[in-house]
PDB file of C-alpha atoms in Angstrom:
ATOM      1  CA  MET A   1     101.627  36.949 112.242  1.00  0.00           C
ATOM      2  CA  LYS A   2     100.304  39.839 110.183  1.00  0.00           C
ATOM      3  CA  VAL A   3      99.808  40.357 106.440  1.00  0.00           C
ATOM      4  CA  ILE A   4      99.204  43.944 105.286  1.00  0.00           C
ATOM      5  CA  ILE A   5      98.070  44.597 101.710  1.00  0.00           C
ATOM      6  CA  VAL A   6      98.502  48.153 100.403  1.00  0.00           C
ATOM      7  CA  ARG A   7      95.462  48.832  98.220  1.00  0.00           C
ATOM      8  CA  ASP A   8      95.756  52.577  97.567  1.00  0.00           C
ATOM      9  CA  GLY A   9      98.044  55.456  98.480  1.00  0.00           C
ATOM     10  CA  SER A  10     101.541  55.242  99.916  1.00  0.00           C
ATOM     11  CA  ALA A  11     103.412  55.396 103.202  1.00  0.00           C
ATOM     12  CA  ILE A  12     106.815  55.039 104.795  1.00  0.00           C
ATOM     13  CA  LEU A  13     107.014  51.817 106.806  1.00  0.00           C
ATOM     14  CA  PHE A  14     109.183  51.688 109.927  1.00  0.00           C
ATOM     15  CA  SER A  15     110.255  48.256 111.155  1.00  0.00           C
ATOM     16  CA  GLU A  16     113.230  46.010 111.857  1.00  0.00           C
ATOM     17  CA  PHE A  17     114.401  46.538 108.272  1.00  0.00           C
ATOM     18  CA  GLY A  18     114.531  50.329 108.695  1.00  0.00           C
ATOM     19  CA  GLN A  19     112.444  52.761 106.657  1.00  0.00           C
ATOM     20  CA  LYS A  20     110.908  51.520 103.404  1.00  0.00           C
ATOM     21  CA  PRO A  21     108.351  53.118 101.095  1.00  0.00           C
ATOM     22  CA  VAL A  22     105.228  51.072 100.367  1.00  0.00           C
ATOM     23  CA  ARG A  23     102.723  51.611  97.567  1.00  0.00           C
ATOM     24  CA  PRO A  24      99.714  49.888  95.990  1.00  0.00           C
ATOM     25  CA  GLY A  25     100.405  46.258  95.189  1.00  0.00           C
ATOM     26  CA  ASP A  26     102.853  45.814  98.082  1.00  0.00           C
ATOM     27  CA  VAL A  27     102.276  43.064 100.643  1.00  0.00           C
ATOM     28  CA  ILE A  28     103.972  43.382 104.022  1.00  0.00           C
ATOM     29  CA  LEU A  29     104.576  40.167 105.983  1.00  0.00           C
ATOM     30  CA  LEU A  30     105.305  40.545 109.689  1.00  0.00           C
ATOM     31  CA  GLY A  31     106.242  37.654 111.920  1.00  0.00           C
ATOM     32  CA  PRO A  32     105.043  37.294 115.509  1.00  0.00           C
ATOM     33  CA  ASN A  33     106.109  40.085 117.893  1.00  0.00           C
ATOM     34  CA  VAL A  34     107.568  42.270 115.126  1.00  0.00           C
ATOM     35  CA  LEU A  35     107.097  45.967 115.805  1.00  0.00           C
ATOM     36  CA  CYS A  36     106.016  48.030 112.833  1.00  0.00           C
ATOM     37  CA  GLY A  37     104.597  51.493 112.213  1.00  0.00           C
ATOM     38  CA  SER A  38     103.925  53.705 109.234  1.00  0.00           C
ATOM     39  CA  GLU A  39     103.628  57.338 108.234  1.00  0.00           C
ATOM     40  CA  PRO A  40     101.085  57.851 105.437  1.00  0.00           C
ATOM     41  CA  GLU A  41     102.010  60.113 102.541  1.00  0.00           C
ATOM     42  CA  GLY A  42      98.611  61.731 102.156  1.00  0.00           C
ATOM     43  CA  HIS A  43      96.148  58.857 102.294  1.00  0.00           C
ATOM     44  CA  ILE A  44      96.562  55.097 102.339  1.00  0.00           C
ATOM     45  CA  THR A  45      94.121  52.205 102.222  1.00  0.00           C
ATOM     46  CA  VAL A  46      95.289  48.845 103.547  1.00  0.00           C
ATOM     47  CA  THR A  47      93.784  45.517 104.459  1.00  0.00           C
ATOM     48  CA  THR A  48      95.330  43.765 107.446  1.00  0.00           C
ATOM     49  CA  ILE A  49      95.018  40.037 107.999  1.00  0.00           C
ATOM     50  CA  TYR A  50      96.008  38.522 111.335  1.00  0.00           C
ATOM     51  CA  ALA A  51      96.900  34.826 111.187  1.00  0.00           C
ATOM     52  CA  ASP A  52      97.531  32.503 114.105  1.00  0.00           C
ATOM     53  CA  THR A  53     101.085  31.126 113.942  1.00  0.00           C
ATOM     54  CA  ASP A  54      99.895  27.524 114.400  1.00  0.00           C
ATOM     55  CA  TYR A  55      97.469  27.983 111.502  1.00  0.00           C
ATOM     56  CA  VAL A  56     100.272  29.261 109.244  1.00  0.00           C
ATOM     57  CA  ILE A  57     102.496  26.323 110.235  1.00  0.00           C
ATOM     58  CA  ASP A  58      99.658  23.892 109.463  1.00  0.00           C
ATOM     59  CA  GLN A  59      99.176  25.501 106.052  1.00  0.00           C
ATOM     60  CA  ALA A  60     102.910  25.259 105.337  1.00  0.00           C
ATOM     61  CA  PHE A  61     102.849  21.588 106.343  1.00  0.00           C
ATOM     62  CA  TRP A  62     100.044  20.779 103.895  1.00  0.00           C
ATOM     63  CA  GLN A  63     101.458  23.016 101.141  1.00  0.00           C
ATOM     64  CA  TYR A  64     104.908  21.406 101.368  1.00  0.00           C
ATOM     65  CA  ALA A  65     103.862  17.866 102.378  1.00  0.00           C
ATOM     66  CA  GLY A  66     106.328  16.407  99.862  1.00  0.00           C
ATOM     67  CA  ILE A  67     109.225  18.104 101.686  1.00  0.00           C
ATOM     68  CA  VAL A  68     108.052  18.199 105.316  1.00  0.00           C
ATOM     69  CA  TYR A  69     107.706  14.688 106.701  1.00  0.00           C
ATOM     70  CA  ASP A  70     105.436  15.339 109.678  1.00  0.00           C
ATOM     71  CA  ARG A  71     103.695  18.163 111.505  1.00  0.00           C
ATOM     72  CA  LEU A  72     106.516  18.405 114.076  1.00  0.00           C
ATOM     73  CA  ASP A  73     109.001  19.255 111.291  1.00  0.00           C
ATOM     74  CA  ALA A  74     106.811  22.077 109.951  1.00  0.00           C
ATOM     75  CA  PRO A  75     107.869  24.790 112.485  1.00  0.00           C
ATOM     76  CA  VAL A  76     111.546  24.163 111.682  1.00  0.00           C
ATOM     77  CA  PHE A  77     110.807  24.249 107.944  1.00  0.00           C
ATOM     78  CA  VAL A  78     108.920  27.557 108.268  1.00  0.00           C
ATOM     79  CA  LYS A  79     111.658  29.108 110.418  1.00  0.00           C
ATOM     80  CA  GLU A  80     114.417  28.075 107.967  1.00  0.00           C
ATOM     81  CA  THR A  81     112.454  29.035 104.846  1.00  0.00           C
ATOM     82  CA  PHE A  82     111.104  32.384 106.023  1.00  0.00           C
ATOM     83  CA  THR A  83     114.138  33.753 107.847  1.00  0.00           C
ATOM     84  CA  GLU A  84     113.241  37.456 107.686  1.00  0.00           C
ATOM     85  CA  PRO A  85     110.804  38.543 110.431  1.00  0.00           C
ATOM     86  CA  ALA A  86     109.588  41.469 108.302  1.00  0.00           C
ATOM     87  CA  GLN A  87     109.317  41.394 104.509  1.00  0.00           C
ATOM     88  CA  ILE A  88     107.846  43.497 101.736  1.00  0.00           C
ATOM     89  CA  ILE A  89     106.688  41.643  98.648  1.00  0.00           C
ATOM     90  CA  ARG A  90     106.255  43.965  95.709  1.00  0.00           C
ATOM     91  CA  LEU A  91     103.508  42.562  93.507  1.00  0.00           C
ATOM     92  CA  GLY A  92     103.306  45.870  91.628  1.00  0.00           C
ATOM     93  CA  GLU A  93     100.535  47.880  90.014  1.00  0.00           C
ATOM     94  CA  ARG A  94      99.784  45.220  87.357  1.00  0.00           C
ATOM     95  CA  ARG A  95      98.970  42.587  89.967  1.00  0.00           C
ATOM     96  CA  ARG A  96      97.144  44.994  92.238  1.00  0.00           C
ATOM     97  CA  GLY A  97      93.819  43.572  91.064  1.00  0.00           C
ATOM     98  CA  ALA A  98      94.748  40.244  92.664  1.00  0.00           C
ATOM     99  CA  THR A  99      95.095  41.960  96.034  1.00  0.00           C
ATOM    100  CA  HIS A 100      91.629  43.509  95.633  1.00  0.00           C
ATOM    101  CA  ALA A 101      90.161  40.042  95.135  1.00  0.00           C
ATOM    102  CA  VAL A 102      91.818  38.787  98.327  1.00  0.00           C
ATOM    103  CA  ALA A 103      91.175  41.909 100.371  1.00  0.00           C
ATOM    104  CA  GLY A 104      87.761  42.862  99.034  1.00  0.00           C
TER     105      GLY A 104
END
C-alpha cells in the first residue's frame, strides 16, 4: 500500500474516487493495486511511503489486539474496517507540522 503526505503546494488527484484537490496537510492512503495520478497546480512537495501489506496487517493486529483474536483474523478485520481502496485524510494546515515530523 502507499501513503502520500502533501507537504507543500497543491494538485488534483485522479483515482478510483474521481478527481479531488489535495493541499498541504492532506494524507492520501492507497490500497494495493490502486491506480492514482496527479496534476500539480504549480509546485507540490510530497513524501511517499510504501508499506508491505503483510506489515500493515501485522500492525493492525497488534494495534487492535483486544478486538482481533489471532493473526489470521487480522486481514478480514483490515478489509472490513478500511473498505475504501483510496482515501484522503484531511489533517489540515494546523496539523501540517505533524506531517513534517513524520516525513522529515
